[in-house]
XYZ file of C-alpha atoms in Angstrom:
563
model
C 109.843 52.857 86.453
C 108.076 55.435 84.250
C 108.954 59.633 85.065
C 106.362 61.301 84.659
C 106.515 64.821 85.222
C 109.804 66.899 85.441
C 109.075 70.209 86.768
C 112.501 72.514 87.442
C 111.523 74.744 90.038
C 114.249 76.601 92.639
C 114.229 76.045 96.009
C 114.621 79.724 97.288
C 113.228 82.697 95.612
C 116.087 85.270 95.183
C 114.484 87.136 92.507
C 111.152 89.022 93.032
C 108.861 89.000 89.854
C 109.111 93.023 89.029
C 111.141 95.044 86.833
C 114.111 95.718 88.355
C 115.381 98.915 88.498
C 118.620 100.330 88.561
C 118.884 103.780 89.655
C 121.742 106.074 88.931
C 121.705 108.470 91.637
C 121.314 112.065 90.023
C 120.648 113.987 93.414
C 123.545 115.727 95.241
C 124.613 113.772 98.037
C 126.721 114.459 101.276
C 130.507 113.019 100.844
C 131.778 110.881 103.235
C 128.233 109.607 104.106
C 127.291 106.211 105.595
C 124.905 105.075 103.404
C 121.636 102.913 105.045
C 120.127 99.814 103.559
C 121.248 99.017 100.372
C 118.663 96.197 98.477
C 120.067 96.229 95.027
C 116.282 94.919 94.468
C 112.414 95.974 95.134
C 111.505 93.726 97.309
C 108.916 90.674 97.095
C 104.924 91.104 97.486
C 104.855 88.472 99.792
C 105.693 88.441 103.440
C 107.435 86.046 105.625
C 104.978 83.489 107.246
C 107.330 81.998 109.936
C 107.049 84.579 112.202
C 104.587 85.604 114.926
C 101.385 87.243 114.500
C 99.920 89.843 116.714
C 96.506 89.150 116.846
C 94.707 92.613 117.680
C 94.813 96.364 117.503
C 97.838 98.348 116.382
C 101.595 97.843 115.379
C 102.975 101.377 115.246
C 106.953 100.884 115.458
C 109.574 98.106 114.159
C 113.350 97.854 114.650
C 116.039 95.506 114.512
C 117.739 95.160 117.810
C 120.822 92.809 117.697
C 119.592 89.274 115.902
C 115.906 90.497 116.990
C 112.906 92.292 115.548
C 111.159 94.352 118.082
C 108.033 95.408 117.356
C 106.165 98.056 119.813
C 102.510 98.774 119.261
C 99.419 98.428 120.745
C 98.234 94.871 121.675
C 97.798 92.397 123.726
C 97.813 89.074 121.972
C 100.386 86.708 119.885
C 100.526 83.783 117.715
C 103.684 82.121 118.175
C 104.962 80.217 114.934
C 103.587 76.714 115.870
C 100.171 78.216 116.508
C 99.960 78.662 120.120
C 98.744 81.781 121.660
C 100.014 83.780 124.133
C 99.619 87.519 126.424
C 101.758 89.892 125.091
C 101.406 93.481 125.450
C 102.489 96.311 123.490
C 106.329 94.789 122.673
C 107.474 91.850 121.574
C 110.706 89.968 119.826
C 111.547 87.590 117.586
C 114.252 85.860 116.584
C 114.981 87.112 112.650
C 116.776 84.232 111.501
C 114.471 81.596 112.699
C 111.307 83.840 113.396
C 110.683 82.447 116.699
C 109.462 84.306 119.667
C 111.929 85.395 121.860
C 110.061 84.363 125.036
C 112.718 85.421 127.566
C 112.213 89.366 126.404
C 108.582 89.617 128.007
C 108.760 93.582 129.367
C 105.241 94.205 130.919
C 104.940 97.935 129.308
C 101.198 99.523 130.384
C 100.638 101.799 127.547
C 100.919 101.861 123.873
C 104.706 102.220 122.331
C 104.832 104.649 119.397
C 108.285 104.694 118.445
C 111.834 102.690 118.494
C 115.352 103.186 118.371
C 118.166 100.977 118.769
C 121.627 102.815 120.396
C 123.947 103.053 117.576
C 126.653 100.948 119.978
C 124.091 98.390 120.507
C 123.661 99.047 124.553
C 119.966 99.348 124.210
C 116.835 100.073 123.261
C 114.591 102.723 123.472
C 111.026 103.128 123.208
C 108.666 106.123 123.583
C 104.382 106.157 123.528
C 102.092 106.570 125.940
C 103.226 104.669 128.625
C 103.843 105.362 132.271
C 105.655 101.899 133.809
C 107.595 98.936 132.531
C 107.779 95.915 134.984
C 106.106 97.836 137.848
C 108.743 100.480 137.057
C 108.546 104.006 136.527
C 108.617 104.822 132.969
C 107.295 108.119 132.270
C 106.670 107.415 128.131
C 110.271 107.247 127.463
C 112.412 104.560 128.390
C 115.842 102.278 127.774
C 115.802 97.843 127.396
C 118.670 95.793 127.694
C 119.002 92.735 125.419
C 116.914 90.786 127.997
C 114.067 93.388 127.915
C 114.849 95.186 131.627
C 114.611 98.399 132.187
C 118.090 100.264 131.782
C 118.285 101.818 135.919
C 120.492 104.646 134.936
C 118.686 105.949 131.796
C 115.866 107.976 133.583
C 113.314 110.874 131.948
C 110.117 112.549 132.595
C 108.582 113.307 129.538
C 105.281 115.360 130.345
C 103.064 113.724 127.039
C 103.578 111.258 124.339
C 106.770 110.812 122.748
C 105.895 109.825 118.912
C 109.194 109.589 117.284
C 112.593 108.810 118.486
C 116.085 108.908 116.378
C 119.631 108.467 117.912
C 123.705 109.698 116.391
C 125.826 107.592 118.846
C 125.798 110.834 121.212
C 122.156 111.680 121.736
C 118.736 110.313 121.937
C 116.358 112.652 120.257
C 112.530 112.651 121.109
C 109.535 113.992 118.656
C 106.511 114.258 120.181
C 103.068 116.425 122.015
C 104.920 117.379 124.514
C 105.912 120.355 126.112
C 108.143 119.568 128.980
C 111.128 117.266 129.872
C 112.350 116.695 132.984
C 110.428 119.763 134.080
C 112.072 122.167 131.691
C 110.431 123.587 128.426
C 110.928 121.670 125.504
C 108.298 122.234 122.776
C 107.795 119.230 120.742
C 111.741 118.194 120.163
C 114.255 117.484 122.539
C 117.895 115.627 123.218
C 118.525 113.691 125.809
C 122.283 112.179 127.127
C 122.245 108.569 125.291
C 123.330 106.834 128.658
C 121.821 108.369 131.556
C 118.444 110.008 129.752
C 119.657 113.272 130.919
C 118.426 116.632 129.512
C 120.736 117.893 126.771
C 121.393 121.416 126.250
C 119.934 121.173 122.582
C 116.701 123.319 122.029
C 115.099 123.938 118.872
C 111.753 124.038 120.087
C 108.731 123.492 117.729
C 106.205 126.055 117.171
C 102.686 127.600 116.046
C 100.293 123.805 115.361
C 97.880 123.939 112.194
C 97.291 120.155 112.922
C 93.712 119.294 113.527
C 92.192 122.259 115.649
C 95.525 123.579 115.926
C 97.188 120.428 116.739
C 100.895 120.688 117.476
C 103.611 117.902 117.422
C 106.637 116.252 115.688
C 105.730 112.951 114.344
C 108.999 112.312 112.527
C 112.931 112.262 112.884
C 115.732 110.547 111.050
C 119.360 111.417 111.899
C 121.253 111.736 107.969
C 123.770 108.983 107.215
C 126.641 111.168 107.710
C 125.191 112.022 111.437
C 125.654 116.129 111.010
C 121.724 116.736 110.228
C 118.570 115.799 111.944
C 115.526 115.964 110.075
C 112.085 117.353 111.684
C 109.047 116.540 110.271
C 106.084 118.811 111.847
C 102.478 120.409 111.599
C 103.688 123.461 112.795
C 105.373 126.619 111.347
C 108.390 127.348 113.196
C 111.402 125.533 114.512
C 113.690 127.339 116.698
C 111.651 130.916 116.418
C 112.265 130.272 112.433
C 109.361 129.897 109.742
C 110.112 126.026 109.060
C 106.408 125.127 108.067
C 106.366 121.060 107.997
C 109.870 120.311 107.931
C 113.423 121.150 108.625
C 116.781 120.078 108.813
C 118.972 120.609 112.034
C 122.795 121.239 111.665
C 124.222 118.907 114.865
C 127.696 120.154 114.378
C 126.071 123.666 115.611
C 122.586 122.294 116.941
C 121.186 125.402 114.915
C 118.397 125.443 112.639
C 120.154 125.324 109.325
C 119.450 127.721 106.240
C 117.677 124.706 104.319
C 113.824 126.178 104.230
C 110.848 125.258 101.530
C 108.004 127.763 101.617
C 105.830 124.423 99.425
C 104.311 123.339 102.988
C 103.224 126.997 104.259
C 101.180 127.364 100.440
C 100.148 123.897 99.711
C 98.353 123.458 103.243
C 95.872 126.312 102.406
C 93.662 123.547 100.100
C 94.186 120.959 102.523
C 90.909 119.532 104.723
C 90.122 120.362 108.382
C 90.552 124.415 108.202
C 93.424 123.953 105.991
C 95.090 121.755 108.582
C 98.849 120.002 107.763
C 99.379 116.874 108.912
C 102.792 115.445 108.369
C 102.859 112.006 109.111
C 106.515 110.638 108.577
C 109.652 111.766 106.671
C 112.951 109.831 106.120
C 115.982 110.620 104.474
C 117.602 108.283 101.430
C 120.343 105.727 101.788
C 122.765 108.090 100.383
C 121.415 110.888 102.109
C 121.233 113.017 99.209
C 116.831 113.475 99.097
C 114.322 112.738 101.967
C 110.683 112.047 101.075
C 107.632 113.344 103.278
C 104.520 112.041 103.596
C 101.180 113.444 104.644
C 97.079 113.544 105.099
C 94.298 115.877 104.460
C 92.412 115.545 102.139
C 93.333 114.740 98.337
C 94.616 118.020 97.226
C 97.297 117.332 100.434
C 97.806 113.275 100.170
C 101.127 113.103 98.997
C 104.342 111.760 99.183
C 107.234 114.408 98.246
C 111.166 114.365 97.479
C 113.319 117.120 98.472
C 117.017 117.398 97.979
C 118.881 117.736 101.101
C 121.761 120.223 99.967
C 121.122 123.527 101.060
C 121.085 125.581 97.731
C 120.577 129.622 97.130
C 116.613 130.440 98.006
C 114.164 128.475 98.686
C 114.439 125.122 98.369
C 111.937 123.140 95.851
C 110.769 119.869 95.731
C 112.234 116.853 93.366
C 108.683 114.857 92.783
C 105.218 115.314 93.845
C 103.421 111.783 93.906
C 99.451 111.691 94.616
C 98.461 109.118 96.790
C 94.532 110.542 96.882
C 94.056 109.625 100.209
C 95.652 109.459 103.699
C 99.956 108.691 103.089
C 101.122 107.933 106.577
C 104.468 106.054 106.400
C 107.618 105.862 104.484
C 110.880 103.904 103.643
C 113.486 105.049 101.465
C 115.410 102.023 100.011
C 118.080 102.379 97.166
C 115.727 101.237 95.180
C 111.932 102.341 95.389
C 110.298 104.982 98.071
C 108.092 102.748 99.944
C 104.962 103.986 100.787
C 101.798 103.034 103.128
C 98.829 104.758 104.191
C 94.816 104.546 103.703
C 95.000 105.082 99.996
C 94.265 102.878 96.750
C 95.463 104.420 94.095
C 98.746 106.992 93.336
C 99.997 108.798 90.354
C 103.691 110.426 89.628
C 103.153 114.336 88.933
C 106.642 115.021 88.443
C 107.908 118.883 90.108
C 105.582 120.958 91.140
C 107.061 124.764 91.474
C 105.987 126.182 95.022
C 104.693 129.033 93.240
C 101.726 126.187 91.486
C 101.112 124.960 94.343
C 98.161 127.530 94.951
C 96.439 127.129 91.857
C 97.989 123.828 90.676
C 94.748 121.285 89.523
C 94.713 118.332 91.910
C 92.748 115.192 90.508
C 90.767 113.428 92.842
C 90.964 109.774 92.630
C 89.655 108.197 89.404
C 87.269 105.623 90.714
C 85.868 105.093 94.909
C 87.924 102.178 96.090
C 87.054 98.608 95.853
C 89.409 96.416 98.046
C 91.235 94.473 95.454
C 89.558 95.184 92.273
C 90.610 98.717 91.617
C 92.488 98.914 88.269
C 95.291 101.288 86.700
C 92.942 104.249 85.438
C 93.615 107.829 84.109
C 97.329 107.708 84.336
C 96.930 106.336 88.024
C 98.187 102.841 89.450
C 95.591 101.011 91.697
C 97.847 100.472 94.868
C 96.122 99.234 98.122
C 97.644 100.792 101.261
C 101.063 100.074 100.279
C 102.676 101.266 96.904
C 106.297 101.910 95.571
C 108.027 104.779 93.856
C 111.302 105.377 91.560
C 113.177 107.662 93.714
C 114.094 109.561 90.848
C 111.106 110.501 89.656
C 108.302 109.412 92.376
C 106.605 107.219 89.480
C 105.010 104.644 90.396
C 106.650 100.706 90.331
C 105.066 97.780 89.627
C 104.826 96.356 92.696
C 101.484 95.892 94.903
C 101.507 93.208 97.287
C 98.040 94.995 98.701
C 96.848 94.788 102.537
C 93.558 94.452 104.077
C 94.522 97.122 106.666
C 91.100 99.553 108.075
C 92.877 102.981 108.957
C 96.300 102.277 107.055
C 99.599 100.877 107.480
C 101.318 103.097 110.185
C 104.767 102.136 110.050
C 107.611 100.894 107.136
C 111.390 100.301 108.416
C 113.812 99.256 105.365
C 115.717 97.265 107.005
C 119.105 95.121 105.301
C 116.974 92.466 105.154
C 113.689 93.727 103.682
C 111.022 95.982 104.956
C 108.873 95.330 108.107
C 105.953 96.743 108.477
C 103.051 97.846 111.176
C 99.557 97.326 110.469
C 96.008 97.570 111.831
C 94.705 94.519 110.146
C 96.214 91.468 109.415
C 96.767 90.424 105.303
C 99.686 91.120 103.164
C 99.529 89.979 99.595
C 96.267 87.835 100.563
C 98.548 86.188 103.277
C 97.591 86.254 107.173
C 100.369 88.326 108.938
C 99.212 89.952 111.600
C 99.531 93.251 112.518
C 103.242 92.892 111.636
C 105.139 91.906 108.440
C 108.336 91.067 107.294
C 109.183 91.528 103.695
C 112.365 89.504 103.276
C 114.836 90.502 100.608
C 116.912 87.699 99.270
C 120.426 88.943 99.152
C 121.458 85.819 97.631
C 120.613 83.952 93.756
C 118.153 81.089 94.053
C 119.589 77.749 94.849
C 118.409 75.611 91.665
C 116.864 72.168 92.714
C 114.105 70.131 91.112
C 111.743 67.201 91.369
C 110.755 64.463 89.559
C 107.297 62.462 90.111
C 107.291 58.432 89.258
C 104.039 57.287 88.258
C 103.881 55.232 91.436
C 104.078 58.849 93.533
C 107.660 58.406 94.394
C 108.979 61.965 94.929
C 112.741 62.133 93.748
C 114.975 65.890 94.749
C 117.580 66.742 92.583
C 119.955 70.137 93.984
C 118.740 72.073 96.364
C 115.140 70.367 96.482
C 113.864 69.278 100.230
C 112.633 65.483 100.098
C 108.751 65.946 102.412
C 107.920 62.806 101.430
C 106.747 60.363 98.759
C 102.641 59.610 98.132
C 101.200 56.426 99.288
C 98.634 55.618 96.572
C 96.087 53.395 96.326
C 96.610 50.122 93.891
C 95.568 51.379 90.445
C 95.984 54.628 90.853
C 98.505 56.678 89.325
C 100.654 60.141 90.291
C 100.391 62.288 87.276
C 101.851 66.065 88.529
C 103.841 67.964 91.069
C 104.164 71.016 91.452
C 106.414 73.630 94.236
C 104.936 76.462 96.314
C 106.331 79.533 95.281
C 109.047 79.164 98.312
C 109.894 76.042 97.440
C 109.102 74.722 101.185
C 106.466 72.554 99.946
C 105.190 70.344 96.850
C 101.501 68.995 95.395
C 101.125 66.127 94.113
C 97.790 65.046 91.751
C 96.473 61.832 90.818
C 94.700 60.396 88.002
C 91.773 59.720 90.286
C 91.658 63.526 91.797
C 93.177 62.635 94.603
C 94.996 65.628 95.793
C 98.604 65.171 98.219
C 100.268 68.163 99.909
C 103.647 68.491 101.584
C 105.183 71.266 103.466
C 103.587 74.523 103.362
C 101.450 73.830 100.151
C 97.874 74.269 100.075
C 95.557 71.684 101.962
C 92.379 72.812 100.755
C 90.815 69.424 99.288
C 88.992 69.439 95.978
C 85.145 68.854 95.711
C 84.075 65.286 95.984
C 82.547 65.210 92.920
C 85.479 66.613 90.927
C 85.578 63.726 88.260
C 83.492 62.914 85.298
C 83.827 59.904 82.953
C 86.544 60.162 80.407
C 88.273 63.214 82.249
C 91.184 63.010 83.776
C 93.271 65.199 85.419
C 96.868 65.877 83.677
C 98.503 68.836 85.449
C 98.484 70.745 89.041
C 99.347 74.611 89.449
C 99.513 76.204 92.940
C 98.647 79.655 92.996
C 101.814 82.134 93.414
C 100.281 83.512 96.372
C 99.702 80.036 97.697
C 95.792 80.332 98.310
C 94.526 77.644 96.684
C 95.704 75.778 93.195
C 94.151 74.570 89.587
C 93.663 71.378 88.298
C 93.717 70.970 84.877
C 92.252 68.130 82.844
C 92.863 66.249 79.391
C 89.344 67.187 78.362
C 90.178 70.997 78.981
C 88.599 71.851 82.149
C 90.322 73.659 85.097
C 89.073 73.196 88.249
C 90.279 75.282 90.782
C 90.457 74.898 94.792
C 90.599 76.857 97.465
C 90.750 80.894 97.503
C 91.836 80.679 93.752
C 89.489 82.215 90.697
C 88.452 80.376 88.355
C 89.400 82.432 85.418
C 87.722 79.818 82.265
C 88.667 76.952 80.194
C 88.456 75.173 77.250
C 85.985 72.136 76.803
C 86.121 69.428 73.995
C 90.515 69.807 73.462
C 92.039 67.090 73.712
C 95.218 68.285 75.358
């Protein structure tokens, strides 16, 4: 028996294709902390395809919640795994490990869920949105699940209007949100509730004076610091607590006052933003090692950006680390150690380094160097062509080379670092040119590749060597002959070519058949590829000539070489 092709290839892809950085953290950080995710790694482009797909509208909010990911939006559809569909509405879970839907959690919630929290002792999850009932049961847009997806009886709240944002210490539940009332007593925009029964907590630091939209007022962001004595409040208003706090501030929980941290950049900067110089602070999350947290905002491009802030309180005024410029709409962010991950309605961004608050006035603001063009933007001007989702060092907000790209309308809404990876919320339904659904789950292997390979005999006998998965061997017909194989980028699945064009997949490789008149006389073909991003695949002949299938480019070849 003749061998024919030996192509190593591993099984499991531990190692993204990016530079990877390491960062030596520079910023003051808090000791004693408990740091968050830790990915040693940027993470892949490409998402996880084994897990469901919700098939319409709006993912706003993801969270790991025991062995599940919950994701809270609003929707009413799902694509299990194995392709069936199913009625789901506005939460769902799925099993992380195997990425199958958890079909016993099935909570009937009647209004859209805009933001998650899991207890810190695992007892539960909450949710907050829109919604009034869960099961039939009063819910008034805040609300506690078991780990079977009931409503919690002796958590119990009225919250008066949407609750955006929620963020938890072990002790308290806090809400972010339009609201004004709690339970019947004033709360403007912020409030703590008891973590067990929902109760009204003492805590006020009420949220003041809207330049939103036509004055809009609300919180839209909170994250609790790894160390648990700070809560930061991301805002389009200009007080918290009767202090001048414009877009953000940090809360001292040991005290429940206000702290001294303050950054006048927010109160100048949002004078040459759009709208009647509205602010619109859209998210806002602190870093692993709690030492920076990055906000992100809209309004026009003079106000799209994402910016780092150290967390220590020093003498003054505090000024920002980096200023990146997105040029359009930023509206979520996850810090990771290793990149600042930001999404958002945007296609290109651009490091600018620190910007003083005293530039921020008169500093000159580029607008974006080209309109965007789905897809075919390119790096221009000193900016990066990144489609909805981008990276940055958290060092220096400069942007990484990594842009796995969406097909999203209004923008990706929401990005959770999770250990695992990142999971994101969409309004569309691509991720790196790969069908998702409104939700995605970046995995981050925390593990090297297992090595494994295959060898092709010329009769289309697949052999696995390693880690490779045996799918099967090719049944050919007599005469003809197997001349290459080649992996998916997973691993999970293998192409096999013969000399008469025939065309063999296993696993998840591409099934997209090549056209029937693919031969000619004298050419045959020698060698397969499949596409990284597993869209299609190239054939490529002994006369030269690539052909290439599916949702692949054809990007030339050479005629008359005799390869």
């Amino acid at each position: 028996m003749k061998l024919l092709t030996a192509r190593p290839n591993p099984i499991r892809i531990g190692i993204p294709a990016l530079a990877l950085l390491a960062v030596i953290a520079t910023f003051v950080g808090t000791a004693g902390a408990e740091r968050g995710p830790e990915h040693g790694r940027v993470v892949p482009e490409s998402p996880r395809l084994d897990v469901p797909k919700v098939l319409d509208g709006v993912v706003n909010a993801n969270v790991v919640f025991a062995n599940m990911v919950v994701v809270g939006g609003e929707f009413t559809q799902v694509k299990r795994p194995d392709g069936s569909i199913v009625d789901r509405a506005n939460l769902i879970a799925y099993d992380i490990d195997s990425g199958e839907l958890v079909e016993s959690f099935d909570p009937v919630v009647d209004g859209e869920v805009l933001g998650l929290a899991v207890a810190t002792d695992g007892s539960g999850l909450f949710l907050g949105g829109r919604f009034t009932h869960i099961d039939g049961v009063e819910r008034q847009r805040m609300a506690k699940l078991d780990l079977a997806g009931e409503v919690v009886a002796e958590f119990e709240v009225v919250v008066e209007a949407k609750v955006h944002e929620i963020a938890e210490d072990g002790k308290r539940v806090y809400i972010g949100g339009s609201f004004v009332e709690v339970d019947g007593q004033p709360r403007s925009h912020l409030a703590a509730l008891d973590i067990t029964t929902g109760e009204l907590d003492s805590f006020r630091a009420d949220v003041t004076g809207g330049i939103g939209f036509d004055g809009a007022s609300s919180v839209r962001a909170l994250d609790v610091h790894p160390d648990g004595t700070r809560l930061l409040v991301a805002t389009s208003n200009t007080h918290v607590g009767g202090l001048p706090r414009t877009g953000v501030a940090q809360i001292d929980l040991t005290t429940d006052k206000v702290s001294d941290w303050r950054t006048d950049w927010y109160a100048v900067a949002r004078l040459r933003c759009a709208d009647g110089e509205a602010l619109t602070i859209r998210d806002a999350e602190y870093s692993p090692d709690g030492s920076f947290f990055v906000v992100v905002e809209k309004g026009h491009y003079e106000c799209d950006k994402a910016i780092a802030f150290p967390t220590a309180n020093w003498p003054g005024l505090e000024e920002n680390l980096w200023v990146t410029s997105m040029f359009d709409s930023s509206l979520a962010v996850g810090v990771s150690d290793e990149a600042v991950y930001v999404g958002g309605h945007f296609c290109y961004a651009k490091g600018l380094g620190p910007i003083r608050t005293d530039q921020a006035a008169d500093y000159v603001y580029e607008d974006k160097p080209a309109p965007c063009d789905p897809f075919n933007n390119v790096d221009m001007d000193g900016a990066k062509a990144r489609y909805q989702l981008a990276a940055l060092d958290p060092q220096t907000g400069e942007v990484l080379d990594w842009n796995p790209t969406t097909n999203v309308q209004i923008g990706v809404y929401d990005i959770e670092v999770i250990d695992r990876g990142l999971l994101l919320g969409l309004d569309r339904d691509q991720v790196n040119f790969q069908t998702t659904g409104r939700h995605a789950f970046i995995e981050t292997d925390l593990y090297d590749p297992e090595p494994g390979y295959y060898l092709l005999g010329e009769s289309g006998g697949v052999f696995t060597f390693g880690s490779a998965v045996d799918r099967g061997s090719v049944p050919l017909a007599d005469g003809v002959t197997a001349v290459a194989i080649d992996t998916t980028r997973t691993g999970d699945g293998y192409l096999v070519v013969a000399d008469d064009w025939s065309v063999h997949p296993f696993g998840n490789a591409p099934t997209d058949a090549p056209p029937a008149d693919v031969g000619a006389p004298g050419d045959t073909p020698v060698d397969v590829k499949i596409d990284p991003l597993n869209r299609g695949y190239w054939i490529f002949s002994d006369a030269g000539r690539v052909v290439a299938v599916g949702g692949v480019p054809h990007l030339g070849d050479v005629s008359d070489l005799n390869l």
